[in-house]
Amino acid sequence: MTVALIALALLPLLPAGAALVAPVRVTQALTVTVSLAGLGLALALVPDAGRRDLRTGFLRVDALSAVFVLATAFVYAACAAHSIGYLRHDEKARDFPRYARRFYVGFNLFAWSMLCAPLVDGLALLWIAVEITTVVSALLVAVENTEGATEAAWKYVLIASVGLGIALLATIFMYYAGAQALGQTYDLAFDPLVKAAPRLPAGPVRLAFVLAVLGFGTKVGLVPVHTWLPDAHAEAPTPVSAMLSGSLLAVSFYAVLRYYQITAAAVGGHFPRTVLLVFGIASLLLAALYLLDQHDIKRLLAYSSVEHMGILAIGVGFGATLALTGVLLHVLAHAAAKANAFMGAGALVRKYRTKEIRRLRGGAGLLPWSAPLFLTAVLALSAMPPFGIFRSEFQIVAGGLRSGRYGPAAALVVLVTVAFMGLARTATRVVLTPAAVPDDGTAPVQGEPSVWMVVPVLAGVVALVVLGLHPPTGLVHLLARGAAELGGTA
């Protein structure tokens, strides 16, 4: 397993380096191969991480981090395959080799930084890894060099930089708190801090947690520090949007969970759970209302991501073991569903050459695979059975009722229903409403842009059905141990 940890932390650097010198086809083949190898290594970690911690040097995996590694590895593999079909549309452009080189360097470095974040051992190293994700992903948002993409990238950089500055302040306060019990020479590693948590001063720990929620919450997309997210996700290339929503937001939430773990052990669970409930309900409320009236299909999915990050925060706020297990399952299911939704939207955008929802009609007739798969992804995001998000949200609501949080549990159900109405109305119009004849008499030609844009979505559907109907035993043990690490209540 030591070799697996090191390989996971280093493998994406190989196609990133190759992209600088190798032909595009070679880079694409290497990216897909490495991403599939990374997914295999992440799956291999599941049985061991469900029983014990794995560590080597600065790398460490427990059940909690293994969940986020697995989610990132899956999205990386799916988007690597999808990118081949997505970029094929631009192959005849004069500057395509230069564009593809920049895209794959950034794409693989982005995956590398998101895999490293859950693998590193310590709050300081975690902050550095999340900071790297910001720099690389901002460049990817602007890679298409349009006015809208450049504006979205600058907005992202400015807001995320402020947020990570606040997160750095949280790291400093947590270091100060830890120094009172561990001395000034300790390295902010997770295990010593959690073990010493009962001896930490309550005031600095509470302050560090609130700052961490605000700081890392900027990258998570929690209200009110979410404003960069719809613009960046709408303007980025579709494979990048899928990785932003399916993986980056979750990895940033992982950082919040590490602070939650320490804070709950130091001052009890009531304070951090209340903070997360406030941020979670606010995020879910705003996202549900915005989903009722969107005009850009990728912005619609971006607000759906805000909704699901709110659900994660509410689930942790409930505190019950069942809810925490549901939260970790939700991380995996949301990664697959949101990647599928963005990849389906990418096929629609390529076919119709627009992101405007009012101009996307008759999808089922033009895209016999991608359009129904897009509708399937939206239904999965809306917590329809038999997909994994139905199971995870059911567990979260049941955990909320079990913990006595009847009001927040009821609010969760109502707001998720409102969000479902917005998502389902748009998706059914796009896929099932007959297409209007354009004014110039021309219409898109029936057929898929590329098989590479279909196969990874099919894999995502299989994953969602497995997570919803019968998660593997090893994964069930992993989720249960992860919930225990977060200090779930009976």
XYZ file of C-alpha atoms in Angstrom:
490
model
C 0.000 0.000 0.000
C 2.987 2.320 0.465
C 3.689 2.050 -3.245
C 0.023 2.792 -4.011
C 0.108 5.999 -1.943
C 3.262 7.254 -3.628
C 1.981 6.302 -7.076
C -1.315 8.127 -6.505
C 0.573 11.237 -5.447
C 2.928 11.200 -8.447
C 1.277 9.489 -11.438
C -0.637 12.526 -12.841
C 2.664 14.388 -13.168
C 3.666 11.965 -15.939
C 1.029 13.020 -18.533
C 1.399 16.638 -17.382
C 5.065 16.535 -18.329
C 4.421 14.564 -21.509
C 1.913 17.176 -22.666
C 4.744 19.689 -23.015
C 6.635 17.670 -25.624
C 4.509 14.752 -26.896
C 1.930 14.817 -29.703
C -1.663 15.393 -28.640
C -2.737 11.795 -29.316
C 0.078 10.433 -27.157
C -0.801 12.842 -24.349
C -4.460 11.847 -24.504
C -3.656 8.129 -24.411
C -1.261 8.627 -21.505
C -3.777 10.768 -19.611
C -6.500 8.130 -19.928
C -4.100 5.324 -18.975
C -2.770 7.142 -15.915
C -6.239 8.201 -14.769
C -7.518 4.627 -14.996
C -4.453 3.424 -13.094
C -5.176 6.046 -10.439
C -8.765 4.844 -10.160
C -7.528 1.275 -9.766
C -5.122 2.326 -7.016
C -7.879 4.286 -5.239
C -10.146 1.237 -5.343
C -7.294 -0.919 -4.012
C -7.016 1.379 -0.969
C -10.659 0.887 0.024
C -10.414 -2.482 1.887
C -7.301 -1.533 3.891
C -8.444 2.021 4.639
C -11.705 0.576 5.954
C -9.695 -1.242 8.638
C -6.635 0.883 9.454
C -4.681 4.018 8.630
C -2.046 3.820 5.896
C 0.955 6.122 5.962
C 4.381 6.765 4.495
C 6.352 9.957 5.037
C 4.095 12.972 4.531
C 1.339 10.831 3.018
C -1.483 9.329 5.062
C -4.829 7.735 4.223
C -7.599 6.908 6.649
C -11.204 6.069 5.843
C -12.212 9.728 5.628
C -9.510 10.717 3.149
C -9.938 7.500 1.132
C -13.525 8.513 0.278
C -12.345 11.784 -1.267
C -9.427 10.140 -3.053
C -11.849 7.662 -4.624
C -14.259 10.415 -5.720
C -11.437 12.443 -7.290
C -9.915 9.427 -9.030
C -13.265 8.494 -10.581
C -13.946 12.005 -11.878
C -10.368 12.257 -13.204
C -10.746 9.030 -15.184
C -14.185 9.947 -16.559
C -13.138 13.446 -17.597
C -9.878 12.219 -19.123
C -11.841 9.999 -21.505
C -14.489 12.650 -22.144
C -11.853 15.267 -23.005
C -10.771 13.291 -26.081
C -14.204 13.666 -27.648
C -14.658 17.209 -26.353
C -11.407 18.488 -27.872
C -11.963 16.661 -31.174
C -14.385 19.434 -32.083
C -11.461 21.923 -32.169
C -8.857 19.795 -33.941
C -9.062 21.757 -37.193
C -8.336 25.079 -35.497
C -4.951 26.559 -36.359
C -3.735 26.872 -32.767
C -5.171 23.534 -31.595
C -1.800 21.877 -30.703
C -0.907 24.822 -28.455
C -4.367 24.865 -26.873
C -4.342 21.089 -26.284
C -0.877 21.279 -24.746
C -1.959 23.944 -22.260
C -5.200 22.099 -21.549
C -3.573 18.748 -20.711
C -0.760 20.250 -18.663
C -3.318 22.060 -16.534
C -5.818 19.198 -16.518
C -3.330 16.669 -15.141
C -1.791 19.101 -12.659
C -5.291 19.888 -11.428
C -6.005 16.196 -10.868
C -2.616 15.782 -9.169
C -3.276 18.608 -6.691
C -6.760 17.297 -5.859
C -5.419 13.782 -5.249
C -2.641 15.144 -3.039
C -4.958 17.204 -0.824
C -6.619 14.191 0.900
C -3.340 12.262 0.904
C -1.124 14.719 2.790
C -0.844 14.511 6.567
C -1.289 17.848 8.269
C -3.277 21.082 8.166
C -0.385 23.103 6.736
C 0.226 20.674 3.854
C -3.523 20.500 3.245
C -3.698 24.283 2.903
C -0.795 24.237 0.414
C -2.487 21.525 -1.676
C -5.785 23.434 -1.794
C -3.893 26.603 -2.760
C -2.286 24.743 -5.670
C -5.716 23.615 -6.844
C -6.739 27.284 -6.980
C -3.809 28.391 -9.116
C -4.098 25.526 -11.600
C -7.886 25.548 -11.897
C -7.975 29.324 -12.412
C -5.652 28.925 -15.401
C -7.910 26.162 -16.735
C -10.996 28.348 -16.413
C -9.260 30.936 -18.610
C -7.693 28.451 -21.041
C -10.175 29.198 -23.850
C -9.060 32.833 -23.759
C -12.499 34.386 -24.243
C -13.547 37.586 -22.531
C -16.063 35.764 -20.334
C -13.553 33.078 -19.344
C -10.891 35.645 -18.444
C -13.340 37.626 -16.317
C -14.541 34.467 -14.557
C -10.952 33.370 -13.875
C -10.009 36.725 -12.352
C -13.131 36.727 -10.190
C -12.303 33.182 -9.077
C -8.701 34.068 -8.250
C -9.642 37.158 -6.259
C -12.394 35.544 -4.196
C -10.578 32.244 -3.670
C -7.374 34.049 -2.677
C -9.231 36.008 -0.020
C -10.862 32.808 1.167
C -7.593 30.920 1.361
C -6.058 33.861 3.199
C -8.782 33.402 5.811
C -8.083 29.640 5.766
C -4.396 30.365 6.409
C -5.426 32.437 9.413
C -7.470 29.442 10.597
C -4.351 27.287 10.274
C -2.375 29.775 12.356
C -4.987 29.849 15.127
C -5.164 26.055 15.169
C -1.384 25.931 15.361
C -1.514 28.309 18.328
C -4.131 26.146 20.036
C -2.125 22.977 19.398
C 1.067 24.578 20.674
C -0.530 24.976 24.101
C -0.687 21.193 24.445
C 1.972 19.848 22.062
C 4.680 22.509 22.205
C 5.748 24.903 19.488
C 7.707 22.402 17.390
C 4.849 20.110 16.332
C 3.935 19.930 12.630
C 0.099 20.210 12.543
C -0.262 16.505 11.698
C -3.821 15.216 12.143
C -3.392 12.406 14.690
C -1.500 14.402 17.371
C -4.020 17.241 17.130
C -7.042 14.953 17.432
C -5.514 13.068 20.379
C -4.593 16.304 22.154
C -7.929 17.981 21.316
C -9.440 17.727 24.841
C -6.456 19.741 26.147
C -6.665 22.528 23.543
C -7.971 25.992 24.540
C -11.592 26.336 23.446
C -11.510 29.946 22.219
C -8.792 29.628 19.556
C -10.223 26.293 18.387
C -13.701 27.780 17.879
C -12.229 30.768 16.062
C -10.086 28.528 13.861
C -13.122 26.449 12.897
C -15.263 29.457 11.927
C -12.379 30.868 9.881
C -11.871 27.471 8.209
C -15.550 27.262 7.248
C -15.400 30.779 5.790
C -12.019 30.288 4.143
C -12.264 26.799 2.703
C -16.004 27.365 2.302
C -15.096 29.839 -0.421
C -13.766 26.911 -2.469
C -16.659 24.661 -1.372
C -19.200 27.166 -2.647
C -21.024 27.785 0.624
C -23.212 30.893 0.790
C -22.297 33.761 1.052
C -18.791 33.061 -0.330
C -19.992 31.188 -3.416
C -20.204 34.010 -5.964
C -17.238 32.896 -8.099
C -18.652 29.429 -8.661
C -21.442 29.937 -11.254
C -19.208 32.085 -13.483
C -16.173 29.808 -13.355
C -18.118 26.600 -13.901
C -20.049 28.138 -16.787
C -16.977 29.452 -18.631
C -14.516 26.597 -18.122
C -14.183 23.799 -20.706
C -16.696 21.076 -19.896
C -14.186 18.470 -18.576
C -12.797 21.157 -16.262
C -16.299 22.160 -15.115
C -16.973 18.503 -14.276
C -13.789 18.298 -12.203
C -14.519 21.599 -10.474
C -18.014 20.527 -9.428
C -17.475 16.804 -8.975
C -14.135 16.894 -7.198
C -12.720 20.308 -6.228
C -15.699 21.357 -4.123
C -15.618 18.026 -2.274
C -11.857 18.216 -1.687
C -12.307 21.684 -0.192
C -15.108 20.329 2.004
C -12.667 17.632 3.145
C -10.501 20.432 4.580
C -13.513 21.720 6.537
C -14.117 18.191 7.861
C -10.571 17.997 9.231
C -11.171 21.163 11.247
C -14.565 19.801 12.285
C -12.919 16.598 13.507
C -10.529 18.512 15.765
C -13.106 21.056 16.950
C -15.720 18.439 17.864
C -13.106 16.538 19.879
C -11.943 19.735 21.601
C -15.148 21.620 22.478
C -17.908 19.092 21.751
C -20.066 18.688 18.691
C -22.775 21.296 19.336
C -20.798 24.367 18.235
C -19.328 23.098 14.925
C -22.584 21.377 13.984
C -24.576 24.552 14.519
C -22.149 26.543 12.375
C -22.405 24.005 9.547
C -26.191 23.879 9.788
C -26.407 27.659 9.352
C -24.108 27.688 6.320
C -25.713 24.560 4.880
C -29.313 25.749 5.079
C -28.386 29.168 3.661
C -26.580 27.502 0.741
C -29.413 25.093 0.038
C -32.021 27.848 0.210
C -30.244 30.171 -2.212
C -29.342 27.386 -4.655
C -32.888 25.992 -4.703
C -34.327 29.415 -5.559
C -31.742 30.106 -8.263
C -32.376 26.710 -9.858
C -35.962 27.780 -10.594
C -34.856 30.433 -13.098
C -31.608 29.891 -15.012
C -30.832 30.670 -18.645
C -27.411 29.001 -19.005
C -27.256 25.214 -18.738
C -23.823 25.150 -17.106
C -24.773 27.843 -14.576
C -27.801 25.694 -13.740
C -25.489 22.794 -12.885
C -23.187 25.128 -10.967
C -26.020 26.184 -8.664
C -26.881 22.512 -8.278
C -23.365 22.088 -6.892
C -24.018 24.834 -4.336
C -27.171 22.922 -3.391
C -25.311 19.664 -2.823
C -22.514 21.280 -0.836
C -25.235 22.686 1.389
C -26.639 19.184 1.814
C -23.202 17.931 2.893
C -22.876 20.716 5.458
C -26.371 20.019 6.826
C -25.627 16.285 7.041
C -22.509 16.885 9.118
C -24.496 19.367 11.186
C -26.926 16.595 12.131
C -24.037 14.691 13.713
C -25.692 11.270 13.793
C -23.606 8.356 12.530
C -26.266 7.518 9.947
C -26.198 11.076 8.610
C -22.388 11.140 8.484
C -22.355 7.856 6.598
C -24.851 9.409 4.196
C -22.597 12.459 3.792
C -19.622 10.334 2.751
C -21.794 8.291 0.383
C -23.130 11.580 -0.996
C -19.585 12.716 -1.794
C -19.126 9.673 -4.041
C -22.587 9.770 -5.614
C -22.469 13.504 -6.269
C -19.048 13.161 -7.924
C -20.423 10.614 -10.397
C -23.756 12.389 -10.987
C -22.346 15.889 -11.388
C -19.562 14.728 -13.692
C -22.218 12.941 -15.768
C -24.419 16.031 -15.869
C -21.613 18.308 -17.036
C -20.417 15.796 -19.617
C -23.975 15.483 -20.934
C -24.285 19.261 -21.013
C -20.967 19.377 -22.888
C -22.380 17.134 -25.615
C -25.445 19.379 -25.892
C -23.321 22.526 -26.078
C -21.108 20.992 -28.767
C -24.146 19.936 -30.810
C -26.118 23.180 -30.537
C -23.127 25.567 -30.226
C -24.830 27.432 -27.395
C -25.302 27.239 -23.616
C -28.621 29.122 -23.644
C -31.336 26.852 -22.310
C -34.088 28.426 -24.447
C -32.230 27.334 -27.596
C -31.630 23.766 -26.425
C -34.624 21.749 -27.565
C -35.193 18.312 -29.047
C -32.111 16.784 -27.490
C -33.445 13.233 -27.576
C -33.869 13.399 -31.339
C -30.410 14.755 -32.068
C -28.371 13.007 -29.372
C -29.900 9.534 -28.888
C -27.378 8.630 -26.170
C -26.111 11.853 -24.594
C -29.498 13.543 -24.164
C -31.181 10.666 -22.263
C -28.004 10.212 -20.227
C -28.074 13.922 -19.358
C -31.680 13.574 -18.192
C -30.668 10.502 -16.188
C -27.871 12.484 -14.506
C -30.284 15.268 -13.595
C -32.731 12.760 -12.112
C -29.851 11.260 -10.130
C -28.904 14.735 -8.857
C -32.540 15.212 -7.872
C -32.328 12.159 -5.567
C -34.535 9.877 -7.628
C -34.221 6.137 -6.966
C -32.444 3.865 -7.690
C -29.402 6.166 -7.809
C -26.849 6.740 -5.061
C -27.969 10.257 -4.133
C -31.420 8.956 -3.191
C -29.775 6.547 -0.756
C -27.370 9.147 0.661
C -30.018 11.848 1.136
C -32.370 9.313 2.705
C -29.651 8.466 5.223
C -28.944 12.145 5.905
C -32.617 12.955 6.535
C -33.056 9.821 8.673
C -29.968 10.799 10.657
C -31.355 14.290 11.156
C -34.628 12.904 12.498
C -32.745 10.479 14.719
C -30.661 13.308 16.174
C -33.766 15.358 16.934
C -33.104 18.073 14.319
C -36.661 18.001 13.019
C -36.734 21.580 11.716
C -33.524 21.389 9.654
C -34.517 17.922 8.396
C -37.888 19.259 7.208
C -36.199 22.280 5.610
C -33.800 19.919 3.807
C -36.661 17.898 2.337
C -38.621 20.984 1.236
C -35.651 22.757 -0.347
C -34.408 19.640 -2.126
C -37.905 19.295 -3.595
C -37.803 22.894 -4.822
C -34.384 22.256 -6.390
C -35.746 19.119 -8.054
C -38.522 21.165 -9.658
C -36.033 23.591 -11.188
C -33.643 20.920 -12.439
C -36.286 18.542 -13.756
C -38.243 21.249 -15.576
C -35.166 22.443 -17.449
C -33.822 18.979 -18.247
C -37.128 17.664 -19.578
C -37.551 20.743 -21.781
C -34.056 20.367 -23.194
C -34.370 16.650 -23.873
C -38.047 16.035 -24.623
C -39.467 19.260 -26.084
C -39.548 19.143 -29.917
C -36.885 21.274 -31.559
C -37.966 24.430 -33.350
C -36.805 25.031 -36.922
C -34.093 27.738 -36.951
C -34.788 30.983 -38.813
C -32.142 30.212 -41.434
C -33.647 26.779 -42.100
C -30.577 24.881 -40.914
C -30.550 22.460 -37.998
C -27.896 20.392 -36.205
C -27.245 16.976 -37.707
C -28.394 13.962 -35.699
C -25.656 11.914 -34.062
C -23.215 11.923 -31.168
C -20.172 14.238 -31.360
C -17.939 11.348 -30.246
C -18.177 7.954 -28.582
C -15.634 9.273 -26.063
C -18.355 11.598 -24.791
C -20.756 8.701 -24.173
C -18.729 5.850 -22.636
C -17.604 7.670 -19.444
C -21.191 8.802 -18.813
C -22.391 5.208 -19.077
C -19.737 4.245 -16.519
C -21.052 6.986 -14.230
C -24.608 5.642 -14.497
C -23.396 2.168 -13.535
C -21.568 3.623 -10.525
C -24.683 5.541 -9.429
C -26.893 2.456 -9.660
C -24.389 0.359 -7.695
C -24.140 3.033 -4.992
C -27.922 3.266 -4.826
C -28.854 -0.407 -4.826
C -25.999 -2.365 -3.308
C -22.716 -0.648 -2.372
C -19.824 -3.140 -2.114
C -19.113 -4.482 1.375
C -15.646 -2.938 1.474
C -17.095 0.472 0.664
C -19.767 0.097 3.348
C -17.044 -0.610 5.928
C -15.065 2.379 4.665
C -18.039 4.732 5.028
C -18.830 3.415 8.506
C -15.250 3.905 9.664
C -15.174 7.376 8.126
C -18.325 8.323 10.051
C -16.727 7.004 13.239
C -13.634 9.139 12.597
C -15.908 12.182 12.439
C -17.299 11.286 15.868
C -20.801 10.293 14.910
C -23.367 10.001 17.674
C -25.508 6.928 18.250
